[in-house]
Tab-separated table of C-alpha atoms (C1' of nucleotides) in Angstrom:
chain	number	residue	atom	x	y	z
A	61	MET	CA	129.051	25.460	93.480
A	62	TYR	CA	131.486	23.740	95.693
A	63	ASN	CA	135.198	23.730	95.411
A	64	LEU	CA	136.434	20.216	94.843
A	65	LYS	CA	139.447	20.992	96.998
A	66	GLU	CA	137.195	21.682	99.956
A	67	ILE	CA	135.043	18.634	99.370
A	68	ARG	CA	138.112	16.419	99.124
A	69	LYS	CA	139.290	17.507	102.572
A	70	ASN	CA	136.339	15.897	104.233
A	71	PHE	CA	134.304	13.897	101.844
A	72	GLY	CA	132.190	12.200	104.486
A	73	ALA	CA	131.125	15.430	106.127
A	74	PHE	CA	130.184	16.923	102.779
A	75	LYS	CA	128.058	13.906	101.934
A	76	LYS	CA	126.354	14.076	105.297
A	77	ALA	CA	125.638	17.798	105.065
A	78	LEU	CA	123.972	17.296	101.726
A	79	GLU	CA	121.643	14.641	103.064
A	80	LYS	CA	119.481	17.432	104.479
A	81	ARG	CA	118.814	18.472	100.917
A	82	ALA	CA	117.510	15.134	99.771
A	83	VAL	CA	119.303	15.216	96.442
A	84	ASP	CA	120.790	12.230	94.753
A	85	VAL	CA	124.416	12.843	93.946
A	86	ASP	CA	126.663	10.058	92.781
A	87	PHE	CA	129.381	10.530	95.351
A	88	LYS	CA	131.235	7.418	94.406
A	89	LYS	CA	131.543	8.622	90.851
A	90	LEU	CA	132.580	12.055	92.019
A	91	GLU	CA	135.336	10.583	94.114
A	92	THR	CA	136.600	8.277	91.370
A	93	LEU	CA	136.564	11.007	88.764
A	94	ASP	CA	138.468	13.309	91.074
A	95	VAL	CA	141.231	10.757	91.536
A	96	GLU	CA	141.422	9.991	87.823
A	97	ASN	CA	141.443	13.656	87.006
A	98	ARG	CA	144.370	14.373	89.263
A	99	GLU	CA	146.346	11.433	87.971
A	100	LEU	CA	145.953	12.679	84.439
A	101	ILE	CA	146.920	16.205	85.431
A	102	GLN	CA	150.110	14.912	86.982
A	103	LYS	CA	150.976	12.903	83.898
A	104	LYS	CA	150.261	15.822	81.672
A	105	GLU	CA	152.304	18.232	83.726
A	106	ALA	CA	155.296	15.924	83.808
A	107	LEU	CA	155.280	15.756	80.025
A	108	GLU	CA	154.818	19.466	79.715
A	109	LYS	CA	157.822	20.023	81.886
A	110	GLU	CA	159.903	17.686	79.770
A	111	LYS	CA	158.873	19.477	76.639
A	112	LYS	CA	159.546	22.848	78.120
A	113	ASP	CA	163.032	21.829	79.181
A	114	ILE	CA	163.849	20.622	75.677
A	115	SER	CA	162.672	23.871	74.234
A	116	LYS	CA	164.928	25.739	76.627
A	117	THR	CA	168.065	23.820	75.604
A	118	LYS	CA	167.457	24.741	71.936
A	119	ASP	CA	169.184	21.457	71.181
A	120	LYS	CA	168.159	20.465	67.681
A	121	SER	CA	168.785	16.786	68.280
A	122	LEU	CA	165.971	16.729	70.838
A	123	PHE	CA	163.373	18.418	68.683
A	124	VAL	CA	162.039	15.170	67.278
A	125	LYS	CA	161.421	13.879	70.765
A	126	SER	CA	159.645	17.064	71.693
A	127	LYS	CA	157.312	16.517	68.793
A	128	GLU	CA	156.486	13.051	70.073
A	129	ILE	CA	155.792	14.409	73.520
A	130	SER	CA	153.349	16.905	72.068
A	131	VAL	CA	151.310	14.111	70.584
A	132	ASN	CA	151.257	12.345	73.901
A	133	ILE	CA	150.272	15.460	75.781
A	134	GLU	CA	147.370	16.022	73.478
A	135	LYS	CA	146.074	12.529	74.046
A	136	ILE	CA	146.233	12.793	77.829
A	137	SER	CA	144.918	16.311	77.797
A	138	ASN	CA	141.845	15.211	75.861
A	139	GLN	CA	141.095	12.487	78.359
A	140	GLN	CA	141.579	14.927	81.187
A	141	THR	CA	139.219	17.468	79.626
A	142	ILE	CA	136.486	14.877	79.319
A	143	ILE	CA	136.838	13.875	82.932
A	144	SER	CA	136.968	17.397	84.264
A	145	GLU	CA	133.836	18.223	82.294
A	146	LYS	CA	132.060	15.306	83.893
A	147	LEU	CA	133.242	16.552	87.252
A	148	LYS	CA	131.996	20.029	86.574
A	149	LYS	CA	128.649	18.683	85.511
A	150	ILE	CA	128.192	16.818	88.754
A	151	LEU	CA	129.457	19.742	90.806
A	152	SER	CA	127.287	22.356	89.126
A	153	ASN	CA	124.169	20.337	89.907
A	154	ILE	CA	124.884	20.094	93.624
A	155	PRO	CA	122.876	22.637	95.651
A	156	ASN	CA	124.226	24.763	98.461
A	157	ILE	CA	124.464	23.122	101.860
A	158	PRO	CA	121.991	24.448	104.429
A	159	HIS	CA	123.445	26.436	107.300
A	160	THR	CA	123.190	24.841	110.744
A	161	ASP	CA	120.498	27.410	111.654
A	162	VAL	CA	118.193	25.886	109.078
A	163	PRO	CA	115.521	23.525	110.387
A	164	ASN	CA	115.294	20.123	108.806
A	165	GLY	CA	112.212	19.446	106.767
A	166	ARG	CA	110.688	18.203	103.559
A	167	ASP	CA	108.553	21.030	102.223
A	168	GLU	CA	106.858	24.324	103.059
A	169	ASN	CA	104.867	22.710	105.856
A	170	ASP	CA	108.078	22.350	107.820
A	171	ASN	CA	109.025	26.023	107.634
A	172	VAL	CA	109.192	27.718	110.999
A	173	GLU	CA	107.594	31.035	111.916
A	174	VAL	CA	110.011	33.418	113.586
A	175	LYS	CA	107.948	36.590	113.799
A	176	LYS	CA	104.454	37.895	113.257
A	177	SER	CA	103.506	41.528	112.843
A	178	GLY	CA	100.555	43.790	112.128
A	179	ASN	CA	96.824	43.388	112.591
A	180	ILE	CA	94.715	41.184	110.389
A	181	PRO	CA	91.843	43.327	109.109
A	182	LYS	CA	88.284	42.460	110.158
A	183	PHE	CA	85.636	43.317	107.614
A	184	ASP	CA	81.997	43.849	108.523
A	185	PHE	CA	81.095	42.905	104.966
A	186	LYS	CA	81.948	40.093	102.617
A	187	SER	CA	85.476	40.842	101.442
A	188	LYS	CA	86.524	40.340	97.844
A	189	SER	CA	89.605	38.972	96.155
A	190	HIS	CA	91.949	41.323	94.342
A	191	TYR	CA	90.765	40.125	90.945
A	192	GLU	CA	87.139	40.719	91.788
A	193	LEU	CA	87.997	44.174	93.085
A	194	GLY	CA	90.225	44.940	90.105
A	195	GLU	CA	87.806	43.712	87.493
A	196	ASN	CA	84.896	45.535	89.093
A	197	LEU	CA	86.921	48.730	89.014
A	198	GLY	CA	87.770	48.036	85.387
A	199	MET	CA	91.455	48.245	86.224
A	200	LEU	CA	92.558	44.615	85.996
A	201	ASP	CA	91.945	42.869	82.691
A	202	PHE	CA	92.962	39.236	82.473
A	203	ASP	CA	90.853	38.412	79.436
A	204	LEU	CA	92.484	41.112	77.387
A	205	ALA	CA	95.932	39.797	78.293
A	206	THR	CA	94.904	36.297	77.309
A	207	LYS	CA	93.781	37.679	73.964
A	208	THR	CA	96.950	39.624	73.255
A	209	THR	CA	99.481	37.335	74.846
A	210	GLY	CA	98.305	34.244	76.664
A	211	SER	CA	97.525	32.942	80.102
A	212	ARG	CA	99.202	34.235	83.250
A	213	PHE	CA	99.491	37.822	82.039
A	214	VAL	CA	97.420	40.841	82.965
A	215	PHE	CA	96.662	44.400	81.967
A	216	VAL	CA	96.749	46.806	84.890
A	217	LYS	CA	95.040	50.089	84.116
A	218	GLY	CA	94.250	53.517	85.456
A	219	ALA	CA	94.725	54.199	89.150
A	220	LEU	CA	95.852	50.634	89.808
A	221	ALA	CA	98.671	51.067	87.301
A	222	LEU	CA	99.563	54.234	89.140
A	223	LEU	CA	99.486	52.320	92.407
A	224	GLU	CA	101.830	49.721	90.973
A	225	ARG	CA	104.245	52.416	89.864
A	226	ALA	CA	103.939	54.173	93.218
A	227	LEU	CA	104.824	50.979	95.031
A	228	SER	CA	107.918	50.588	92.898
A	229	ASN	CA	109.072	54.138	93.538
A	230	PHE	CA	108.265	54.024	97.216
A	231	MET	CA	110.227	50.825	97.717
A	232	LEU	CA	113.169	52.059	95.692
A	233	ASP	CA	113.313	55.342	97.573
A	234	THR	CA	113.181	53.564	100.906
A	235	HIS	CA	116.034	51.223	100.016
A	236	ILE	CA	118.118	53.922	98.385
A	237	TYR	CA	117.763	56.754	100.890
A	238	LYS	CA	117.075	54.867	104.091
A	239	ASN	CA	118.715	51.465	103.679
A	240	GLY	CA	121.825	52.431	101.772
A	241	TYR	CA	121.403	50.556	98.511
A	242	GLN	CA	122.676	51.840	95.188
A	243	GLU	CA	120.029	52.116	92.511
A	244	VAL	CA	120.672	50.179	89.322
A	245	SER	CA	118.718	49.981	86.116
A	246	PRO	CA	120.045	46.760	84.610
A	247	PRO	CA	119.620	44.839	81.353
A	248	LEU	CA	116.665	42.470	81.442
A	249	LEU	CA	118.419	39.834	79.367
A	250	ALA	CA	121.204	37.671	80.689
A	251	SER	CA	123.771	35.507	78.948
A	252	GLU	CA	124.046	31.793	79.543
A	253	ASN	CA	127.132	32.286	81.651
A	254	THR	CA	125.430	34.906	83.800
A	255	MET	CA	122.519	32.552	84.386
A	256	PHE	CA	124.986	29.874	85.391
A	257	GLY	CA	126.635	32.226	87.850
A	258	THR	CA	123.615	32.621	90.087
A	259	GLY	CA	122.500	29.004	89.681
A	260	GLN	CA	119.526	29.249	87.268
A	261	LEU	CA	121.482	27.121	84.815
A	262	PRO	CA	122.052	24.336	84.080
A	263	LYS	CA	119.537	22.745	86.419
A	264	PHE	CA	116.524	25.009	85.989
A	265	GLU	CA	116.546	25.744	82.309
A	266	LYS	CA	112.903	24.774	81.839
A	267	ASP	CA	111.828	27.599	84.157
A	268	GLN	CA	113.491	30.248	81.995
A	269	PHE	CA	112.290	32.168	78.984
A	270	GLU	CA	114.943	32.021	76.318
A	271	ILE	CA	115.077	34.602	73.558
A	272	LYS	CA	115.201	33.162	70.094
A	273	LEU	CA	118.268	34.470	68.272
A	274	GLU	CA	120.128	33.622	65.102
A	275	GLU	CA	121.918	30.300	65.062
A	276	GLY	CA	125.449	30.330	66.331
A	277	THR	CA	125.175	33.369	68.593
A	278	ASP	CA	125.272	33.292	72.367
A	279	ARG	CA	122.107	32.268	74.157
A	280	LYS	CA	120.160	34.907	76.000
A	281	PHE	CA	117.477	34.623	78.662
A	282	LEU	CA	114.897	36.963	80.125
A	283	ILE	CA	115.810	37.444	83.753
A	284	PRO	CA	113.565	35.532	86.177
A	285	THR	CA	114.651	38.008	88.858
A	286	ALA	CA	117.008	40.995	88.994
A	287	GLU	CA	119.098	38.898	91.386
A	288	VAL	CA	120.652	37.300	88.339
A	289	ILE	CA	121.922	40.448	86.719
A	290	LEU	CA	122.693	42.382	89.916
A	291	THR	CA	124.701	39.604	91.523
A	292	ASN	CA	126.708	39.117	88.353
A	293	ILE	CA	127.923	42.712	88.605
A	294	VAL	CA	130.886	41.229	90.476
A	295	LYS	CA	131.410	38.311	88.117
A	296	ASP	CA	135.087	37.633	87.306
A	297	LYS	CA	136.205	40.367	89.660
A	298	ILE	CA	138.617	40.700	92.492
A	299	ILE	CA	137.031	43.359	94.624
A	300	ASP	CA	138.848	45.823	96.805
A	301	LEU	CA	138.114	44.965	100.441
A	302	LYS	CA	137.415	48.628	101.143
A	303	SER	CA	134.551	48.758	98.703
A	304	LEU	CA	132.660	45.981	100.496
A	305	PRO	CA	129.835	45.631	101.245
A	306	LEU	CA	128.232	46.443	97.908
A	307	ARG	CA	124.478	46.892	98.005
A	308	PHE	CA	122.375	47.166	94.854
A	309	VAL	CA	118.678	47.628	94.343
A	310	ALA	CA	116.654	47.528	91.144
A	311	SER	CA	113.028	47.500	90.144
A	312	THR	CA	112.570	45.285	87.119
A	313	PRO	CA	110.098	43.067	85.377
A	314	CYS	CA	110.722	39.363	86.006
A	315	PHE	CA	109.863	36.536	83.649
A	316	ARG	CA	109.148	32.984	84.718
A	317	LYS	CA	107.731	30.031	82.889
A	318	GLU	CA	106.219	28.597	86.055
A	319	ALA	CA	106.692	25.159	84.625
A	320	GLY	CA	105.415	22.566	87.041
A	321	SER	CA	102.824	24.801	88.627
A	322	TYR	CA	100.015	24.123	86.191
A	323	GLY	CA	96.676	24.564	87.835
A	324	LYS	CA	98.223	26.410	90.766
A	325	ASP	CA	97.039	29.959	91.487
A	326	THR	CA	95.424	30.213	88.096
A	327	LYS	CA	93.046	32.947	89.200
A	328	GLY	CA	94.277	36.490	89.544
A	329	MET	CA	97.777	37.856	89.512
A	330	ILE	CA	99.390	35.799	92.249
A	331	ARG	CA	101.412	33.739	89.811
A	332	GLN	CA	102.209	35.394	86.497
A	333	HIS	CA	104.734	34.854	83.744
A	334	GLN	CA	105.675	38.506	84.077
A	335	PHE	CA	105.699	40.659	87.199
A	336	TYR	CA	107.554	43.610	88.688
A	337	LYS	CA	109.841	43.137	91.605
A	338	VAL	CA	112.179	45.342	93.601
A	339	GLU	CA	115.268	43.305	94.292
A	340	MET	CA	118.091	43.876	96.753
A	341	VAL	CA	121.507	42.308	96.332
A	342	SER	CA	124.428	42.483	98.740
A	343	ILE	CA	128.025	41.494	98.135
A	344	VAL	CA	129.852	41.031	101.423
A	345	GLU	CA	132.893	39.520	103.099
A	346	GLN	CA	132.139	35.858	103.427
A	347	GLU	CA	131.921	35.758	107.209
A	348	LYS	CA	129.380	38.597	107.234
A	349	CYS	CA	126.708	36.756	105.279
A	350	LEU	CA	124.393	35.949	108.145
A	351	ASP	CA	124.517	39.442	109.632
A	352	GLU	CA	123.739	40.873	106.229
A	353	LEU	CA	120.850	38.466	105.850
A	354	GLU	CA	119.257	39.850	109.035
A	355	ARG	CA	119.818	43.378	107.825
A	356	MET	CA	118.372	42.663	104.407
A	357	THR	CA	115.331	40.899	105.802
A	358	ASN	CA	114.692	43.926	107.984
A	359	CYS	CA	114.842	46.140	104.909
A	360	ALA	CA	112.129	43.988	103.377
A	361	THR	CA	109.844	43.956	106.430
A	362	ASP	CA	110.454	47.677	106.762
A	363	ILE	CA	108.356	48.174	103.635
A	364	LEU	CA	105.461	46.142	105.018
A	365	ASP	CA	105.630	48.015	108.305
A	366	LEU	CA	105.483	51.331	106.477
A	367	LEU	CA	102.540	50.148	104.397
A	368	GLU	CA	100.893	48.781	107.538
A	369	LEU	CA	100.307	45.359	106.089
A	370	PRO	CA	100.140	42.298	108.354
A	371	TYR	CA	102.822	39.718	107.758
A	372	ARG	CA	104.880	36.939	109.239
A	373	LYS	CA	108.515	35.989	108.841
A	374	MET	CA	109.388	32.352	108.211
A	375	ILE	CA	112.681	30.551	108.147
A	376	LEU	CA	112.644	28.001	105.378
A	377	CYS	CA	113.370	24.400	106.146
A	378	SER	CA	116.090	22.527	104.296
A	379	GLY	CA	113.667	20.952	101.843
A	380	ASP	CA	112.022	24.200	100.781
A	381	MET	CA	115.117	26.305	100.144
A	382	GLY	CA	116.334	27.409	96.749
A	383	PHE	CA	119.243	25.783	94.985
A	384	SER	CA	121.845	28.449	95.778
A	385	ALA	CA	120.798	29.375	99.319
A	386	GLU	CA	122.378	28.422	102.628
A	387	LYS	CA	119.651	30.147	104.645
A	388	THR	CA	116.418	31.800	103.603
A	389	TYR	CA	113.729	33.893	105.245
A	390	ASP	CA	110.406	34.215	103.514
A	391	ILE	CA	108.181	37.154	104.331
A	392	GLU	CA	104.523	36.312	103.935
A	393	VAL	CA	101.794	38.920	103.737
A	394	TRP	CA	98.228	38.400	104.849
A	395	LEU	CA	95.743	37.909	102.029
A	396	PRO	CA	92.129	38.131	103.226
A	397	SER	CA	90.712	36.395	100.147
A	398	GLU	CA	92.758	33.299	100.809
A	399	ASN	CA	92.543	33.674	104.553
A	400	LYS	CA	96.224	32.946	104.832
A	401	TYR	CA	99.724	34.366	104.475
A	402	ARG	CA	101.363	34.323	101.054
A	403	GLU	CA	105.007	34.830	100.139
A	404	ILE	CA	105.837	38.409	99.206
A	405	SER	CA	109.580	38.352	99.720
A	406	SER	CA	112.347	35.837	99.972
A	407	CYS	CA	115.729	36.804	101.376
A	408	SER	CA	118.624	34.424	101.034
A	409	SER	CA	122.242	34.177	101.904
A	410	CYS	CA	124.037	32.162	99.246
A	411	SER	CA	127.346	32.123	101.165
A	412	THR	CA	130.116	31.676	98.583
A	413	PHE	CA	128.065	29.319	96.451
A	414	GLN	CA	127.326	31.790	93.663
A	415	ALA	CA	130.683	33.511	94.011
A	416	VAL	CA	132.491	30.280	93.173
A	417	ARG	CA	130.389	29.961	90.045
A	418	MET	CA	130.899	33.599	89.101
A	419	LYS	CA	134.559	33.765	90.141
A	420	ALA	CA	133.802	36.755	92.339
A	421	ARG	CA	136.555	37.321	94.874
A	422	TYR	CA	138.176	39.817	97.210
A	423	LYS	CA	141.413	40.055	99.112
A	424	ASN	CA	140.867	39.718	102.831
A	425	ILE	CA	142.963	41.266	105.608
A	426	ASN	CA	145.518	38.483	105.264
A	427	LYS	CA	145.801	39.213	101.548
A	428	GLU	CA	144.293	35.889	100.626
A	429	THR	CA	142.117	35.928	97.549
A	430	ILE	CA	138.824	34.364	98.559
A	431	ASN	CA	135.258	34.283	97.332
A	432	VAL	CA	132.773	36.934	98.382
A	433	GLY	CA	129.438	36.148	99.976
A	434	THR	CA	126.311	37.032	98.015
A	435	LEU	CA	122.781	37.723	99.212
A	436	ASN	CA	119.566	38.560	97.505
A	437	GLY	CA	116.104	39.456	98.645
A	438	SER	CA	112.906	40.880	97.313
A	439	GLY	CA	112.027	44.206	98.699
A	440	LEU	CA	109.279	43.465	97.668
A	441	ALA	CA	107.454	41.656	94.900
A	442	ILE	CA	105.401	44.504	93.504
A	443	GLY	CA	102.575	42.486	91.961
A	444	ARG	CA	101.885	40.713	95.201
A	445	THR	CA	102.190	43.917	97.201
A	446	LEU	CA	99.593	45.419	94.918
A	447	ILE	CA	97.326	42.485	95.686
A	448	ALA	CA	97.957	42.839	99.408
A	449	VAL	CA	97.153	46.542	99.387
A	450	MET	CA	93.969	45.976	97.388
A	451	GLU	CA	92.671	43.214	99.577
A	452	ASN	CA	93.674	44.579	102.957
A	453	TYR	CA	92.589	48.157	102.242
A	454	GLN	CA	89.332	47.330	100.482
A	455	GLN	CA	86.097	49.048	101.490
A	456	LYS	CA	82.531	47.859	101.509
A	457	ASP	CA	81.764	49.686	98.261
A	458	GLY	CA	84.650	48.003	96.453
A	459	SER	CA	86.941	51.012	96.640
A	460	ILE	CA	90.504	50.817	97.906
A	461	VAL	CA	92.035	53.213	100.392
A	462	ILE	CA	95.627	54.181	99.567
A	463	PRO	CA	98.148	53.626	102.386
A	464	GLU	CA	99.366	56.985	103.739
A	465	LYS	CA	102.974	56.475	102.663
A	466	LEU	CA	101.997	55.918	99.050
A	467	ARG	CA	99.855	58.999	98.652
A	468	PRO	CA	102.762	61.364	97.906
A	469	TYR	CA	103.590	59.049	95.013
A	470	MET	CA	100.022	59.231	93.699
A	471	ASN	CA	99.200	62.912	93.514
A	472	ASN	CA	97.876	62.591	97.066
A	473	LEU	CA	95.080	60.305	95.932
A	474	GLU	CA	93.408	58.854	99.012
A	475	LYS	CA	91.175	56.254	97.530
A	476	ILE	CA	90.713	54.315	94.328
A	477	SER	CA	87.081	53.982	93.401
A	478	LEU	CA	84.828	53.633	90.390
A	479	LYS	CA	85.255	56.682	88.128
B	122	G	C1'	123.627	47.912	57.422
B	123	G	C1'	128.884	50.232	55.328
B	124	A	C1'	134.288	51.650	56.790
B	125	G	C1'	138.214	51.425	60.218
B	126	A	C1'	140.724	50.424	65.298
B	127	G	C1'	141.314	47.357	69.304
B	128	A	C1'	140.896	43.182	73.357
B	129	U	C1'	147.565	42.176	77.934
B	130	G	C1'	147.829	41.845	85.685
B	131	G	C1'	143.161	45.527	90.676
B	132	C	C1'	143.456	49.847	86.914
B	133	U	C1'	146.279	52.605	82.796
B	134	G	C1'	149.583	50.744	79.365
B	135	A	C1'	154.486	48.641	76.744
B	136	G	C1'	155.887	44.331	74.284
B	137	C	C1'	154.855	41.915	68.211
B	138	G	C1'	158.959	34.148	67.554
B	139	G	C1'	163.273	32.003	72.589
B	140	U	C1'	164.670	33.019	81.000
B	141	U	C1'	158.261	37.670	79.132
B	142	G	C1'	154.374	35.831	84.207
B	143	A	C1'	155.036	39.780	81.140
B	144	A	C1'	158.392	46.989	81.025
B	145	A	C1'	156.566	51.549	83.070
B	146	G	C1'	152.977	54.264	85.815
B	147	C	C1'	148.799	54.312	89.254
B	148	A	C1'	146.557	51.794	93.301
B	149	C	C1'	147.725	48.695	97.456
B	150	C	C1'	151.061	46.712	101.546
B	151	G	C1'	155.805	47.068	104.550
B	152	G	C1'	160.073	50.194	105.885
B	153	U	C1'	163.243	54.886	106.316
B	154	C	C1'	162.401	60.011	107.287
B	155	U	C1'	158.562	63.122	110.304
B	156	U	C1'	155.704	65.291	116.710
B	157	G	C1'	151.819	63.075	113.323
B	158	A	C1'	150.454	63.144	108.220
B	159	A	C1'	151.866	64.351	103.248
B	160	A	C1'	156.049	64.348	100.030
B	161	A	C1'	160.572	61.819	98.967
B	162	C	C1'	163.386	57.350	99.027
B	163	C	C1'	163.887	51.742	99.638
B	164	G	C1'	161.351	47.035	99.296
B	165	G	C1'	157.018	43.942	98.257
B	166	C	C1'	152.646	43.000	95.260
B	167	A	C1'	148.611	38.101	89.437
B	168	A	C1'	145.257	34.134	89.196
B	169	A	C1'	143.805	29.018	88.604
B	170	G	C1'	145.262	24.070	89.131
B	171	G	C1'	148.657	19.843	90.685
B	172	G	C1'	152.361	17.753	94.340
B	173	G	C1'	154.172	18.329	99.585
B	174	C	C1'	152.848	18.129	106.997
B	175	A	C1'	155.541	22.356	105.665
B	176	A	C1'	159.421	25.619	103.762
B	177	C	C1'	158.493	25.089	98.903
B	178	U	C1'	157.767	23.350	94.006
B	179	C	C1'	155.608	22.244	89.168
B	180	U	C1'	151.966	23.277	85.244
B	181	U	C1'	148.674	26.541	82.885
B	182	U	C1'	146.919	31.451	81.796
B	183	C	C1'	148.292	38.025	77.674
B	184	C	C1'	139.456	37.770	74.613
B	185	U	C1'	137.705	32.495	72.881
B	186	G	C1'	138.593	28.220	69.654
B	187	G	C1'	141.655	26.041	65.960
B	188	G	C1'	146.518	26.121	63.115
B	189	U	C1'	152.030	26.969	61.995
B	190	U	C1'	156.677	26.017	65.038
B	191	C	C1'	161.380	22.320	68.798
B	192	G	C1'	159.299	26.982	71.042
B	193	A	C1'	153.667	31.867	70.405
B	194	A	C1'	151.194	37.456	74.229
B	195	U	C1'	153.937	37.846	69.610
B	196	C	C1'	152.718	34.641	62.965
B	197	C	C1'	147.990	32.414	60.269
B	198	C	C1'	142.526	31.187	60.269
B	199	A	C1'	137.616	31.408	62.513
B	200	G	C1'	134.510	33.437	66.223
B	201	U	C1'	132.938	36.790	70.274
B	202	C	C1'	133.051	41.420	72.316
B	203	U	C1'	134.403	46.699	72.625
B	204	C	C1'	135.472	51.512	70.503
B	205	U	C1'	135.433	55.398	66.383
B	206	C	C1'	133.144	57.285	61.781
B	207	C	C1'	128.822	57.055	58.260
B	208	G	C1'	123.736	55.447	57.504
B	209	C	C1'	119.034	53.922	59.845
B	210	C	C1'	115.724	53.676	64.104
B	211	A	C1'	114.287	54.786	69.160
RNA sequence: GGAGAGAUGGCUGAGCGGUUGAAAGCACCGGUCUUGAAAACCGGCAAAGGGGCAACUCUUUCCUGGGUUCGAAUCCCAGUCUCUCCGCCA
């Protein structure tokens, strides 16, 4: 979210910067409301001062007047509340402004490749998709999940379930012991306010699973990513400069409605309502965001390098970035069955955008209280990594070789095969 | 589910109708002392919003929302959350 104070300073520049995003914001209304709002605040404050002064004199003859003022204040204050709510509504629906590094573009076709790594496997047999491999092994069961739950869920069984767990532990260990992140095991439900903090609400409510609770209690949502709950660790806080940067990592299930992607990736476990993901979150001094983004992205690619999976690193264009991001790298892994790269991680700097929403601040060297910078990145999406391992390490007989680094996490199993 | 206790600044914690934005301590920052550090002593130290080029100034804020009052951190009502004890379940 943007600070109205900052926008006011240079309204034109703000408007221009947002054009890259192709969002329709009623700037005229924003400007008018801002002026009205401030006028009302001034009126209100003048009256409040008058009332306060009377109270200080303790002069009984003025008490009647004070009472009148109170009525007036209430009237103005109500108007002001309405206007400031309108303002907040407009402001909270404005996305972050893309950093100047970000290429202009409409959609994913305009993303720019910045790096490519690893060797694409060449099979001397007809390769299979992960769901063919998994179903043949009897270790992926989509039909069963449909029966028990519904579409876009899956049962993972046997050695593949072990592989999934191994991936989680391997990634966590790498980020904890090598990359300096603190492990967190967070709640999987988030309050409305928490969801607002990272930008999932109010604009993207239809993508979230909400838990049905008794009437009158606070709303709660299943987290669509651990980013939500990890970033909000610093909500409403003024952090000691010395404790920055904060780096958190968690492996959690994620829940997404995937509204608007009907008919997309319906086969297999590419796009599920529930999936595991290892998520990294960094809280940094605001001017260190971009450096941290490079660092974090390297932590993500580190995993793919260790697993020896081929991938490429993309910088997202302005039109393809998430609501809260100022700059995003996507890491895409090679999937033989689709003969293309698919997203396996997304690392974003959100500058102070989320921090403003969360009221997360720190005192800088000059003792000014300012908003922190927040970053988040997958390191990595476990479900998709599982797919990538299956497809890239598949053998002619339908078995799957386990990447060396994962074997210690799997009782030194070298290969997953029938029986 | 039953019975109590509580929610105050970065933290701990006093205040329980009128200069209280809020004692004290810790933390932090500056200074004196010291070869340096520690200790000791002195001083500083809330946030949000409005106005002003600025120095500065005004308003709001003691969980949230109502109420009483000329005036509320302090009194009343409702709600949320936390803690303790008992029960129940993992």
